[in-house]
Short mmCIF file of C-alpha atoms and ligand atoms in Angstrom, two decimals:
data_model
loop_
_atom_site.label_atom_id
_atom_site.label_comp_id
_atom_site.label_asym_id
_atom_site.label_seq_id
_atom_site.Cartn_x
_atom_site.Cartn_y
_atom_site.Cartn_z
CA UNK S 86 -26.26 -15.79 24.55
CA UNK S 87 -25.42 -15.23 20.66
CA UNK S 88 -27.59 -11.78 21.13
CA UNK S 89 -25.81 -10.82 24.12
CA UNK S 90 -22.27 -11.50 22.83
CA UNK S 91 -23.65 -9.42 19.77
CA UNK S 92 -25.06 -6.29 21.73
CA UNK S 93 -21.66 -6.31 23.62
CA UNK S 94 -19.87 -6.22 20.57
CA UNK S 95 -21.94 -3.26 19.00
CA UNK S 96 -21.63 -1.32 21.79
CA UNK S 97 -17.87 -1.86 22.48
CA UNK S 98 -17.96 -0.57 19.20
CA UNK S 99 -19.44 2.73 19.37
CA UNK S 100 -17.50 3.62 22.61
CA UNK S 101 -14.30 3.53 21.18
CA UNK S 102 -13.11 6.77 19.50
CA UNK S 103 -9.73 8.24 18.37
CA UNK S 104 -8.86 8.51 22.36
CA UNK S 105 -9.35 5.20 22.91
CA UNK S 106 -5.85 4.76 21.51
CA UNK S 107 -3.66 7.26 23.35
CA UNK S 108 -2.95 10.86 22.33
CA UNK S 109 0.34 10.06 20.38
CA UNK S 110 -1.47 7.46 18.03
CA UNK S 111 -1.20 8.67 14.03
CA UNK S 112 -4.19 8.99 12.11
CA UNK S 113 -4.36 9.97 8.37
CA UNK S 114 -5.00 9.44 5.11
CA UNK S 115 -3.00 8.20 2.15
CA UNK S 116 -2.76 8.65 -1.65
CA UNK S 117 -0.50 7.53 -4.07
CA UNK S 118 1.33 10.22 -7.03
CA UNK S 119 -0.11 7.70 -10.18
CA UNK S 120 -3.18 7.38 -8.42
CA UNK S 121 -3.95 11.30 -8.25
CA UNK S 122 -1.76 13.59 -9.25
CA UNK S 123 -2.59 13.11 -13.29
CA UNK S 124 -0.64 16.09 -15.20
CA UNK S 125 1.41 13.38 -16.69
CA UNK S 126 2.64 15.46 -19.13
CA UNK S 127 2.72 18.67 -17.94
CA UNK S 128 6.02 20.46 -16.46
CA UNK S 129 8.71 18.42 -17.89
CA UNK S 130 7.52 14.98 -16.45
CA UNK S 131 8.77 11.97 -18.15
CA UNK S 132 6.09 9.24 -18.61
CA UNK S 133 5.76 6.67 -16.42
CA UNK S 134 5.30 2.60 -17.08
CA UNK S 135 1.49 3.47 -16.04
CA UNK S 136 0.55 6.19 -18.99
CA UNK S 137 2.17 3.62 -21.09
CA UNK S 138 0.50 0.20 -19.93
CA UNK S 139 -2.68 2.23 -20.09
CA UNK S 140 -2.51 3.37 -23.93
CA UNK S 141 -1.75 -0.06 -25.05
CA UNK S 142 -2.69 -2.57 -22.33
CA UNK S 143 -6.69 -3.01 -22.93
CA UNK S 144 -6.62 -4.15 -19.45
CA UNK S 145 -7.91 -1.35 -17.47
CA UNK S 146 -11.40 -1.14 -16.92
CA UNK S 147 -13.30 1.06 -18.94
CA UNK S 148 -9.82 2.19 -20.76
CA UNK S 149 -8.85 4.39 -18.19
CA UNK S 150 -5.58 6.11 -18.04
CA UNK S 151 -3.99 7.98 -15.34
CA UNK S 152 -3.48 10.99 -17.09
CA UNK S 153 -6.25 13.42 -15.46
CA UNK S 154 -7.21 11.20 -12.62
CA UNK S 155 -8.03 13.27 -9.69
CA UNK S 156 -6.10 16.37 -11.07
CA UNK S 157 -4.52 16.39 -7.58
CA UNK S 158 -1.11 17.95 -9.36
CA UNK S 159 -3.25 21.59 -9.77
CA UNK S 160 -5.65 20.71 -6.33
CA UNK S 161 -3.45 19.72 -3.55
CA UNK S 162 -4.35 22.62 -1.51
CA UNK S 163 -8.23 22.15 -1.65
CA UNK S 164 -7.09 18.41 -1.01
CA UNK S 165 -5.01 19.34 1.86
CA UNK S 166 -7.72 21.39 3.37
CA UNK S 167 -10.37 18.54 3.26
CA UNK S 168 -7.52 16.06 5.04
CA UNK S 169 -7.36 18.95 7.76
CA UNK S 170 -11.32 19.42 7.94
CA UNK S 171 -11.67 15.79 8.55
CA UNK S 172 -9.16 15.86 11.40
CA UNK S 173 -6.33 13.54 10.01
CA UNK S 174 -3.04 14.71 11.34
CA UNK S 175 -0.91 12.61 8.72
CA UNK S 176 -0.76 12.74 5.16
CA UNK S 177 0.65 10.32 3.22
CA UNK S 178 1.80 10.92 -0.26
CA UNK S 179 4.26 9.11 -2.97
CA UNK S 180 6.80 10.92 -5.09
CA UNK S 181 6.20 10.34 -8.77
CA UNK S 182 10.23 9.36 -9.87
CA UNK S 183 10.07 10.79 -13.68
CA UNK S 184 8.89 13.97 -12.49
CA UNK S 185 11.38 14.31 -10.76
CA UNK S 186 14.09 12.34 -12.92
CA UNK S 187 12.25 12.15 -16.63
CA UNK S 188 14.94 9.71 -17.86
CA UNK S 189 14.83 7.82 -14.54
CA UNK S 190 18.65 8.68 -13.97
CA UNK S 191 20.52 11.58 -14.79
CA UNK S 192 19.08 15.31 -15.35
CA UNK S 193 16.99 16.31 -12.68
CA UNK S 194 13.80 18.14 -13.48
CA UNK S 195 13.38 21.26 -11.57
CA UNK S 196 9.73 21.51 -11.51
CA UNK S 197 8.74 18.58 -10.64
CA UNK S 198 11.57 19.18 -7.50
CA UNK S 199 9.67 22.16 -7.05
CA UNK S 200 6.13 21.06 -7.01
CA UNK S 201 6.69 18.42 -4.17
CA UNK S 202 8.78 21.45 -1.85
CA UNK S 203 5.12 22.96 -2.55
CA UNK S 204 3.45 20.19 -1.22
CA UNK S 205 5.16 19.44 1.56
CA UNK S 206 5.35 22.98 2.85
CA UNK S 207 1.62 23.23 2.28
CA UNK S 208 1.69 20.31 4.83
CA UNK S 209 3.60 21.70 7.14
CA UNK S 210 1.96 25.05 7.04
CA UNK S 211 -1.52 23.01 7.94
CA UNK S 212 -0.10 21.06 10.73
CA UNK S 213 -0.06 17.73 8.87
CA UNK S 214 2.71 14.96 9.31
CA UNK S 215 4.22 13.94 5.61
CA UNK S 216 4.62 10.53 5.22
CA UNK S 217 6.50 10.32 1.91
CA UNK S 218 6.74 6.85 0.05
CA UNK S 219 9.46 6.72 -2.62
CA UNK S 220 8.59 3.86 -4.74
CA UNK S 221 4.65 3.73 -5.42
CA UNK S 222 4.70 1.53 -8.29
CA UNK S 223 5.01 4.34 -11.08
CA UNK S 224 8.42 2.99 -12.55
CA UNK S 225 9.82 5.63 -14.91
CA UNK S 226 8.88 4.77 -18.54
CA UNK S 227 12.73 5.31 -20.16
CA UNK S 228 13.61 2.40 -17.64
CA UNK S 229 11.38 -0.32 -18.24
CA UNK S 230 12.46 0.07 -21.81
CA UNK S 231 16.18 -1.42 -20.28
CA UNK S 232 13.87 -4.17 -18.01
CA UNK S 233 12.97 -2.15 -15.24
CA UNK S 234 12.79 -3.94 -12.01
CA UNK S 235 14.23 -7.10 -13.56
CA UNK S 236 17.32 -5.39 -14.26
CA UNK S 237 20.74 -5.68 -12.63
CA UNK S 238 20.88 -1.79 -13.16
CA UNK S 239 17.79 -1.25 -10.87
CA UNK S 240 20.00 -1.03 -7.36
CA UNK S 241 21.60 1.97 -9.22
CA UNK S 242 18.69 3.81 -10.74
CA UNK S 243 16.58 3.39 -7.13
CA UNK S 244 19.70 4.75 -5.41
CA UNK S 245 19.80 7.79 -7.58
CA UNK S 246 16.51 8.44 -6.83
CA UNK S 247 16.12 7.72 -3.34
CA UNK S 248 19.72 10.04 -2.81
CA UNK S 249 17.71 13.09 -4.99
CA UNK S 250 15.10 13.01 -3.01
CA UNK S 251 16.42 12.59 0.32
CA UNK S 252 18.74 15.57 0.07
CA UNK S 253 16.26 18.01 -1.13
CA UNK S 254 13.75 17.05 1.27
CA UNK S 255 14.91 15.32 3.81
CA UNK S 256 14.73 19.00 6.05
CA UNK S 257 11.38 19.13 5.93
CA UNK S 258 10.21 15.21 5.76
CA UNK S 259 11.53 13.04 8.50
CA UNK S 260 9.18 10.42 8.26
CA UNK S 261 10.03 7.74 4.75
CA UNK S 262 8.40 5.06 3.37
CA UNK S 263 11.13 3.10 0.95
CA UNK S 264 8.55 0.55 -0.65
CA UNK S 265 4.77 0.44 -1.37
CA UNK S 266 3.79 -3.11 -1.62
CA UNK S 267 6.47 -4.56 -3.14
CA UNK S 268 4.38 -8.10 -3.34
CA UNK S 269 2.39 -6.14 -5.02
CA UNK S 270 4.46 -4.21 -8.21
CA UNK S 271 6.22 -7.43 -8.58
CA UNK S 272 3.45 -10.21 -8.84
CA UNK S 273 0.75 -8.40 -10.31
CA UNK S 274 2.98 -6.59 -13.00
CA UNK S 275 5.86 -8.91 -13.36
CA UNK S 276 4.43 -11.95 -12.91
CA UNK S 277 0.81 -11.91 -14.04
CA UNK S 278 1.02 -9.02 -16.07
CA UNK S 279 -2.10 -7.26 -14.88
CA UNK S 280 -0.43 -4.30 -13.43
CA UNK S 281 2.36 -2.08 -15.43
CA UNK S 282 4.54 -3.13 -17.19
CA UNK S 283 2.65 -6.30 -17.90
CA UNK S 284 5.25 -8.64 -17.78
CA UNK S 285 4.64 -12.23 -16.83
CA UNK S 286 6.28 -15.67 -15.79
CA UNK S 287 9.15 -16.75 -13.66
CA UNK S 288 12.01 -15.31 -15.62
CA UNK S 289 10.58 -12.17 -14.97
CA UNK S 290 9.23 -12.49 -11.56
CA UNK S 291 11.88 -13.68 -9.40
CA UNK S 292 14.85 -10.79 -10.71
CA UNK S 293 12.36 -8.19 -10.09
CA UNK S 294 11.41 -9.43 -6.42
CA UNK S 295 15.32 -9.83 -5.68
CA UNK S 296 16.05 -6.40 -7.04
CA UNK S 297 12.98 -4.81 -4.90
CA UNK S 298 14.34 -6.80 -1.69
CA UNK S 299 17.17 -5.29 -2.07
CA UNK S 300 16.57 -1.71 -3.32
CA UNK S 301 13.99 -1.99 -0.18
CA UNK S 302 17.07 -2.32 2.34
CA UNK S 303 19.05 0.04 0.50
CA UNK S 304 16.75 2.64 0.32
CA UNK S 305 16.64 2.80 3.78
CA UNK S 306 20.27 2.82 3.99
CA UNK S 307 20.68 6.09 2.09
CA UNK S 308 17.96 7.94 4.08
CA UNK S 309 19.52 7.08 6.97
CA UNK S 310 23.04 8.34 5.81
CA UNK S 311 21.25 11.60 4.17
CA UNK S 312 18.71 12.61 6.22
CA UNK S 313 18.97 13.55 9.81
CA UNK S 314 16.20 12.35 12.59
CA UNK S 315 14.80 10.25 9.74
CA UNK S 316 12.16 7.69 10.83
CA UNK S 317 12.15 5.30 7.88
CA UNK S 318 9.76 2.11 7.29
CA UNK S 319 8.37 0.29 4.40
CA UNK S 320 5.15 -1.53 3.98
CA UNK S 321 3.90 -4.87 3.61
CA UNK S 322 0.66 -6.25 1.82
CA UNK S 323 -0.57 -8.89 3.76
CA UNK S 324 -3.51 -11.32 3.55
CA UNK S 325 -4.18 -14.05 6.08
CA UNK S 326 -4.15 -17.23 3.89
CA UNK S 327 -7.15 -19.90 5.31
CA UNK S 328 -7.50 -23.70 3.93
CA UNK S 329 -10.68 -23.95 2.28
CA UNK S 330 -10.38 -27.60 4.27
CA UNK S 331 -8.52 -28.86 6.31
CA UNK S 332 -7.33 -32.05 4.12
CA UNK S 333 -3.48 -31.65 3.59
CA UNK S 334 -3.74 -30.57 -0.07
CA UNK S 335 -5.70 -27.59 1.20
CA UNK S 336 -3.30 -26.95 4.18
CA UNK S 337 0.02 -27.58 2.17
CA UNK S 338 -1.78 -25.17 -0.47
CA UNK S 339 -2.39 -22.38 2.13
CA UNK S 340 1.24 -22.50 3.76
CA UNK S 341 2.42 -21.72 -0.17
CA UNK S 342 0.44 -18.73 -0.52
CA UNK S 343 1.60 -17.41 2.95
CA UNK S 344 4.88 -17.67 1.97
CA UNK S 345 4.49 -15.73 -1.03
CA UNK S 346 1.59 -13.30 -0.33
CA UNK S 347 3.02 -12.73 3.30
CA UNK S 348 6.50 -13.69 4.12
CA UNK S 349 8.54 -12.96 0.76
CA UNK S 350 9.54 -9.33 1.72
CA UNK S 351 9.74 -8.70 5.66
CA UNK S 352 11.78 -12.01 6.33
CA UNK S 353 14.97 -10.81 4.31
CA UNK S 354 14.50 -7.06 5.21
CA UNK S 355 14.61 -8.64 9.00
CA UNK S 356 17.55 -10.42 7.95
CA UNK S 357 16.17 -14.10 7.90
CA UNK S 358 16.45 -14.41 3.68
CA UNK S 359 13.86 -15.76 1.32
CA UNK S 360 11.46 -17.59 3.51
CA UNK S 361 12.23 -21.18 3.34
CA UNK S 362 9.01 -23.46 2.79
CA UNK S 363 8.86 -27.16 2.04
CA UNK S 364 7.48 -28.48 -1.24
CA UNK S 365 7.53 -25.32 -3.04
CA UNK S 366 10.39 -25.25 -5.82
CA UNK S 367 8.82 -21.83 -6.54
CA UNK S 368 11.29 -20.38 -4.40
CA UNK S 369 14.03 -22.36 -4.71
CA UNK S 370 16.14 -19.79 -6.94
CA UNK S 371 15.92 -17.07 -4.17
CA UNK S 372 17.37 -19.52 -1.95
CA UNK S 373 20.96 -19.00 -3.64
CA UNK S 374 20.49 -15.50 -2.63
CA UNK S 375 20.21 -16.75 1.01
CA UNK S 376 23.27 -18.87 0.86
CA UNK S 377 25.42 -16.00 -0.24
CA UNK S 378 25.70 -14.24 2.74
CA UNK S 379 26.06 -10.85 1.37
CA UNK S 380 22.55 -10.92 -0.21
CA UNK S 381 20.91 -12.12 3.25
CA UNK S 382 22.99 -8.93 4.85
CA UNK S 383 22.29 -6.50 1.93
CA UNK S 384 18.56 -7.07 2.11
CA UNK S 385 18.25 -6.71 5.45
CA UNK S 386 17.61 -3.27 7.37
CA UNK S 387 16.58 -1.56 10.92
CA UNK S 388 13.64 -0.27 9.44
CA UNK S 389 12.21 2.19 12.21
CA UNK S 390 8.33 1.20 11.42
CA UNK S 391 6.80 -1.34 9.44
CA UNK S 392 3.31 -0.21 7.62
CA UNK S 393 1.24 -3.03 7.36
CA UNK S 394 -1.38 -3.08 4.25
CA UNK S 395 -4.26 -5.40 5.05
CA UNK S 396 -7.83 -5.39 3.19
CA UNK S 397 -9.12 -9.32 3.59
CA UNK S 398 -8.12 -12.46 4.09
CA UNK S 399 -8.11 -14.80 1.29
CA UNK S 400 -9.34 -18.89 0.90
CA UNK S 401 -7.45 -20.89 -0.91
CA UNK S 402 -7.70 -24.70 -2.18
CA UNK S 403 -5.22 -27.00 -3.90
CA UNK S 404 -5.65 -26.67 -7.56
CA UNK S 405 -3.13 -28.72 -9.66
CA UNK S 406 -4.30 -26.40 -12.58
CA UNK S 407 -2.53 -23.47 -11.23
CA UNK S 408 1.54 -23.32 -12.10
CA UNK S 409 4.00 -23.63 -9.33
CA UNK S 410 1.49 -22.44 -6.34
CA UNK S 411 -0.76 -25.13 -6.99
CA UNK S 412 -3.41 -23.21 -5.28
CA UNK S 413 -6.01 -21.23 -6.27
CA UNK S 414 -8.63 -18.54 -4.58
CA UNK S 415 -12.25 -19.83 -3.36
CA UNK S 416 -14.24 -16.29 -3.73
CA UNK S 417 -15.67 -14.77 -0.33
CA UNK S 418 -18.60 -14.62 -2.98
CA UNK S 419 -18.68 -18.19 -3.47
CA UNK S 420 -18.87 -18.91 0.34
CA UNK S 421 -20.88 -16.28 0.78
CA UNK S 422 -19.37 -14.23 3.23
CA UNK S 423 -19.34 -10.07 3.75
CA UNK S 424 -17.19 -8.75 0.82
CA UNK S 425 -16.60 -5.05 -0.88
CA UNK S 426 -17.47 -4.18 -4.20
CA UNK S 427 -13.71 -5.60 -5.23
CA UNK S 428 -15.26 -8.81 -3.85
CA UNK S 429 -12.74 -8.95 -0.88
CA UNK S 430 -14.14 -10.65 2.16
CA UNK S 431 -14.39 -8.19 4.97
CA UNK S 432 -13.09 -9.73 8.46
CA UNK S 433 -11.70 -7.91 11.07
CA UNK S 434 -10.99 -10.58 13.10
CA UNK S 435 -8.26 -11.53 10.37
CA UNK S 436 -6.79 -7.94 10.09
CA UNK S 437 -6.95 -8.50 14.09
CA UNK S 438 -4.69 -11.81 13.35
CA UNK S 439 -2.19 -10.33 10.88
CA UNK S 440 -0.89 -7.53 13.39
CA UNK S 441 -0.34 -9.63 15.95
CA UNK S 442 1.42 -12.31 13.64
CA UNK S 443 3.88 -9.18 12.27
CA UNK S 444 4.43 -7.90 15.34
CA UNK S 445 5.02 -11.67 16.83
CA UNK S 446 8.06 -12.00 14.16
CA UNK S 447 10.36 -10.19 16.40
CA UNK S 448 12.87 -7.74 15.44
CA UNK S 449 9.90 -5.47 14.40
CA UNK S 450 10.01 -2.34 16.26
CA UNK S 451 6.87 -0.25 15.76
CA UNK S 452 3.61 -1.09 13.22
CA UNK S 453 1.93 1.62 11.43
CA UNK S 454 -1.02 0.79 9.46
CA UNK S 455 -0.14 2.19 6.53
CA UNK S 456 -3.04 1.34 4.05
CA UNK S 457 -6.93 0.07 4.85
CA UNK S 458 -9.89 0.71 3.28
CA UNK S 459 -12.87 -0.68 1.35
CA UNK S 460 -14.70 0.33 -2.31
CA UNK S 461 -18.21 0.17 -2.65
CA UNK S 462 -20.61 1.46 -5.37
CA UNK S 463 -20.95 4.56 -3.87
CA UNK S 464 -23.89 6.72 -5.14
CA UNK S 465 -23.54 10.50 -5.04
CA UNK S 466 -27.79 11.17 -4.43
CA UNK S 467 -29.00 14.90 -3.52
CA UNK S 468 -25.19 16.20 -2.73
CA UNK S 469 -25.18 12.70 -0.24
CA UNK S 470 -23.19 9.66 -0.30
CA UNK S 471 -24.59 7.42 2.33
CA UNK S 472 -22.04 4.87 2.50
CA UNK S 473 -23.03 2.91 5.66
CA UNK S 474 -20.87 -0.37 4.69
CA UNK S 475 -17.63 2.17 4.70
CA UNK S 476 -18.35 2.89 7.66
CA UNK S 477 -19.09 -0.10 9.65
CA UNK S 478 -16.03 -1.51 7.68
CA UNK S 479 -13.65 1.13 9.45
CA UNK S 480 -15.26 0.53 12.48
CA UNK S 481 -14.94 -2.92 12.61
CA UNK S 482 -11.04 -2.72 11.63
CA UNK S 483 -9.98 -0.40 13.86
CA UNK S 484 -11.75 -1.91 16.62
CA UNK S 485 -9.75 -5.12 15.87
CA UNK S 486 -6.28 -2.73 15.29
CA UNK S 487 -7.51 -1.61 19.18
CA UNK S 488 -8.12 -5.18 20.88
CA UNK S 489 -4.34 -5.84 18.56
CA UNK S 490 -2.92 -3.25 20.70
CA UNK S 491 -4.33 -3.88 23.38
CA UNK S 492 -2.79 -7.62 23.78
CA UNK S 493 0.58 -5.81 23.27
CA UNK S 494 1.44 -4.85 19.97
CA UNK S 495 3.19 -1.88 19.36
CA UNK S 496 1.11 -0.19 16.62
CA UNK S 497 1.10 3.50 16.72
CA UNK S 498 -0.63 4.50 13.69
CA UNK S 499 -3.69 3.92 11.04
CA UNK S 500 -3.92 5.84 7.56
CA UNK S 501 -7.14 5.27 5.66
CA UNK S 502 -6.98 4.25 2.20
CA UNK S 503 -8.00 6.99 0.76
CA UNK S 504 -8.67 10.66 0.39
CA UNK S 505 -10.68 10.92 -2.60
CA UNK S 506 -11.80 7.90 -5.09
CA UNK S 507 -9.10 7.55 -7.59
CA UNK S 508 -7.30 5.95 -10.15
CA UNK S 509 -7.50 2.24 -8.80
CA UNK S 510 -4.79 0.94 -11.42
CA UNK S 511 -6.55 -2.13 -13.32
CA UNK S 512 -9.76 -1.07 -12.15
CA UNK S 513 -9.32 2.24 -13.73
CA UNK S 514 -12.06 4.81 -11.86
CA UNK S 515 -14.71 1.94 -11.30
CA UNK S 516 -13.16 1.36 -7.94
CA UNK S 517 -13.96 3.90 -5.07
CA UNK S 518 -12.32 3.71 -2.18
CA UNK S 519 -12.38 7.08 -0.71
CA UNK S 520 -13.77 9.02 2.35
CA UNK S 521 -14.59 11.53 -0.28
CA UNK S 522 -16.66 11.27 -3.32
CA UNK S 523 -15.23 12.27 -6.78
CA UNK S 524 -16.71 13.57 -9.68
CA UNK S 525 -14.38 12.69 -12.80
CA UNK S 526 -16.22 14.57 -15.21
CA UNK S 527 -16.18 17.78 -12.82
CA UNK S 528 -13.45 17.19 -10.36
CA UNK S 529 -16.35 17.92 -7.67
CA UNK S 530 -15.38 16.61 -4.33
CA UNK S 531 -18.29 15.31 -1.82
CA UNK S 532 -17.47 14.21 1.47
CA UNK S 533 -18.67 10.77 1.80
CA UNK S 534 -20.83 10.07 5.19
CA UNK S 535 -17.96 7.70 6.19
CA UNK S 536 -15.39 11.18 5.90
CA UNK S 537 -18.17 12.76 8.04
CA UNK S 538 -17.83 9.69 10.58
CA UNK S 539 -14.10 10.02 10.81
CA UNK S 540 -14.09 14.01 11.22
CA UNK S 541 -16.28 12.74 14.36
CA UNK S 542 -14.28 9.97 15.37
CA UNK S 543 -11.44 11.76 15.58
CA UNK S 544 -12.85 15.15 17.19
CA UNK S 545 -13.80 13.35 20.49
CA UNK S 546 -10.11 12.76 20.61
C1 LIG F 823 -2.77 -1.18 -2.19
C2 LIG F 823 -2.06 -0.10 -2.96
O1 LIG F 823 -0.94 0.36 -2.27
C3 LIG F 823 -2.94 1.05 -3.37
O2 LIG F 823 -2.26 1.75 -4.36
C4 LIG F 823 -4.30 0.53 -3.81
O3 LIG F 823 -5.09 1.53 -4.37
C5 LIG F 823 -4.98 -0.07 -2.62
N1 LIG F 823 -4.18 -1.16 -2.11
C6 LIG F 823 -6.38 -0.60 -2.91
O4 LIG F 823 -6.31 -1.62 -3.83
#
């Protein structure tokens, strides 16, 4: 029985291609400006809070900085061609804010304007969709010095930003992406300090996710006053939470997580507030915000498409160690399930879950999965990089995105995380997550066999 149930799945598996999901399904690929661009310092750009956190941090692997990183600032073309070659229609890209504002407000920088008009017409002249995210976690420099996302004065940078860029590109780019991960930015580098601008605790935390909830809704606000046709989302990071047991400690300990890891951002942009969850004082200060009713209306918006960001699904067991969550991560290695070479347990079957439980909220009107992906220690051997475990790892997700849609869920699109390896912020260049293979010393681009399955994935569409 087991082997038959197995042999069905494997070869349910290999039927299913890019047509499987309907001609009008998006595929693509997406990067991130910090991530790849590098010439931080060339044509006027003002430094961002990641070539700062990287000179002084010492928490980057290896002491990497984002300063060359996959040069992508001089290469976009070649890096546009590859996208075409592998047959992605979509490409998703982020706008780096202080090249295009140094300061982070006031005097606009004309080159950097210019270089992403280059871009995007390069897109356009290729036949690929942009998919432009504002805010991908490269905060201008000259504004964290005045707190950054904890300040009051953040609603006002963001919308100076977000109106720059929507009136010189909003001809040409219809489709917006306010936020990248805004769990993300805010935890990891406001909270824990492991990200830029290394900032930790409470004091710090909670300002910069209520200024984030609401630039998020606001953001979309101005596109949709600026720029005509515009179909605006934001995205999500989102990681089923399981009970290591099921005693209540465990249980109580999982619901916790949930609420922060996946509720804190899509229930007040869908107009619901801070999400409200028993025995965790953690969140009681955001609850203000929900009793004053214009916070719960200013943080919420008819965002056109949700992208959903999901990698694995994490464990977690009460630990009285851990401050206010109370919780803390058992390892997939630990438990010795499948995991990636960022030790995240691979499980379809949860990615599978997630959609559905998104798309179950209500109120959500189309999904795009905006970010998936796995590293591995890829080895570049002979001009080959035979990454099998890529592979099976995007076939296994999008065969769960397919049975997802297939029980009803509107999601329309999938953009692999990434093009080429790059600059995986604390893990510096040790990470690789791309369908093709960089070369930092070189800037040598290999297509990985897993870019090679996708080109043939998505031909027999
Ligand atoms: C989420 C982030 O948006 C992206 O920048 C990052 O590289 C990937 N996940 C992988 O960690």
């Amino acid at each position: 029985m087991v082997t038959f149930v197995q042999t069905f799945h494997l070869s349910y598996q290999q039927k299913i291609n890019a047509r499987s999901f309907g001609p009008d399904f998006l595929w693509g690929v997406a990067i991130a400006a910090a991530q790849n661009e590098g010439a931080y310092n060339v044509d006027g750009r003002g430094l961002s809070i990641w070539d700062t956190f990287s000179r002084r941090s010492g928490k980057i692997k290896g002491g990497a900085k984002p300063t060359e990183a996959c040069d992508f600032y001089y290469r976009y073309k070649d890096d546009l061609m590859l996208v075409k070659a592998l047959g992605f229609t979509v490409f998703r890209f982020s706008i780096s804010w202080s090249r295009i504002l140094p300061e982070g407000m006031g005097r606009v920088n004309k080159e950097g304007i210019a270089f992403y008009h280059k871009l995007i017409d390069e897109c356009l002249q290729l036949g690929l969709v942009p998919y432009v995210t504002l805010y991908h976690w490269d905060l201008p420099h000259e504004l964290q010095k005045n707190g950054g996302w904890t300040s009051h004065q953040m609603l006002k940078w963001f919308t100076r930003f977000v109106t720059v860029c929507s009136e010189e590109y909003g001809n040409n780019v219809k489709n917006w992406i306010i936020l990248n991960e805004p769990m993300g930015f805010t935890s990891l580098g406001y909270m824990l300090g492991m990200h830029a601008p290394g900032k930790t605790g409470l004091g710090n935390f909670l300002p910069a996710v209520h200024n984030a909830a609401l630039c998020q809704a606001e953001g979309g606000r101005i596109v949709r006053a600026l720029v005509g046709k515009a179909n605006i989302g934001t995205t999500f990071s989102c990681s089923e939470v399981i009970p290591y047991t099921q005693k209540e400690d465990d249980i109580l300990a999982a619901k916790r997580a949930d609420a922060l890891l996946n509720r804190l951002f899509i229930e007040p942009a869908l107009g619901r507030g801070y999400p409200q969850e028993e025995n965790f004082p953690f969140l009681e200060k955001l609850h203000l915000y929900n009793k004053a009713w214009k916070y719960t209306e200013r943080m919420k918006f008819n965002f056109d498409f949700i992208g959903l960001q999901n990698y694995f699904p994490i464990t977690v067991k009460y630990n009285a160690l851990i401050p206010y969550l109370h919780a803390s991560e058992v390892k997939a290695a630990t438990r010795k399930v499948p995991h990636t070479a960022m030790g995240w347990e691979i499980n379809a079957d949860s990615f599978q879950r997630m959609i559905k439980r998104f798309w179950l909220y209500g109120g959500v009107k189309e999904i795009i999965v905006s970010e998936n992906g796995a590293a591995f220690k890829d080895e570049l051997v002979n001009g080959v990089v035979d990454d099998t475990q890529r592979i099976d790892y995007f076939q296994q997700y999008i065969a769960a995105m397919l049975r997802a849609k297939k029980e009803g869920v509107n999601v329309n699109g999938y953009l692999a995380w990434t093009l080429t390896d790059n600059f995986e912020w604390s893990e510096g260049y040790a990470a690789r997550f791309g369908l093709i293979y960089l070369d930092y010393k070189t800037q040598l681009r290999t297509i990985k066999n897993s870019g090679y399955w996708f080109r043939d994935f998505l031909r027999q569409a």
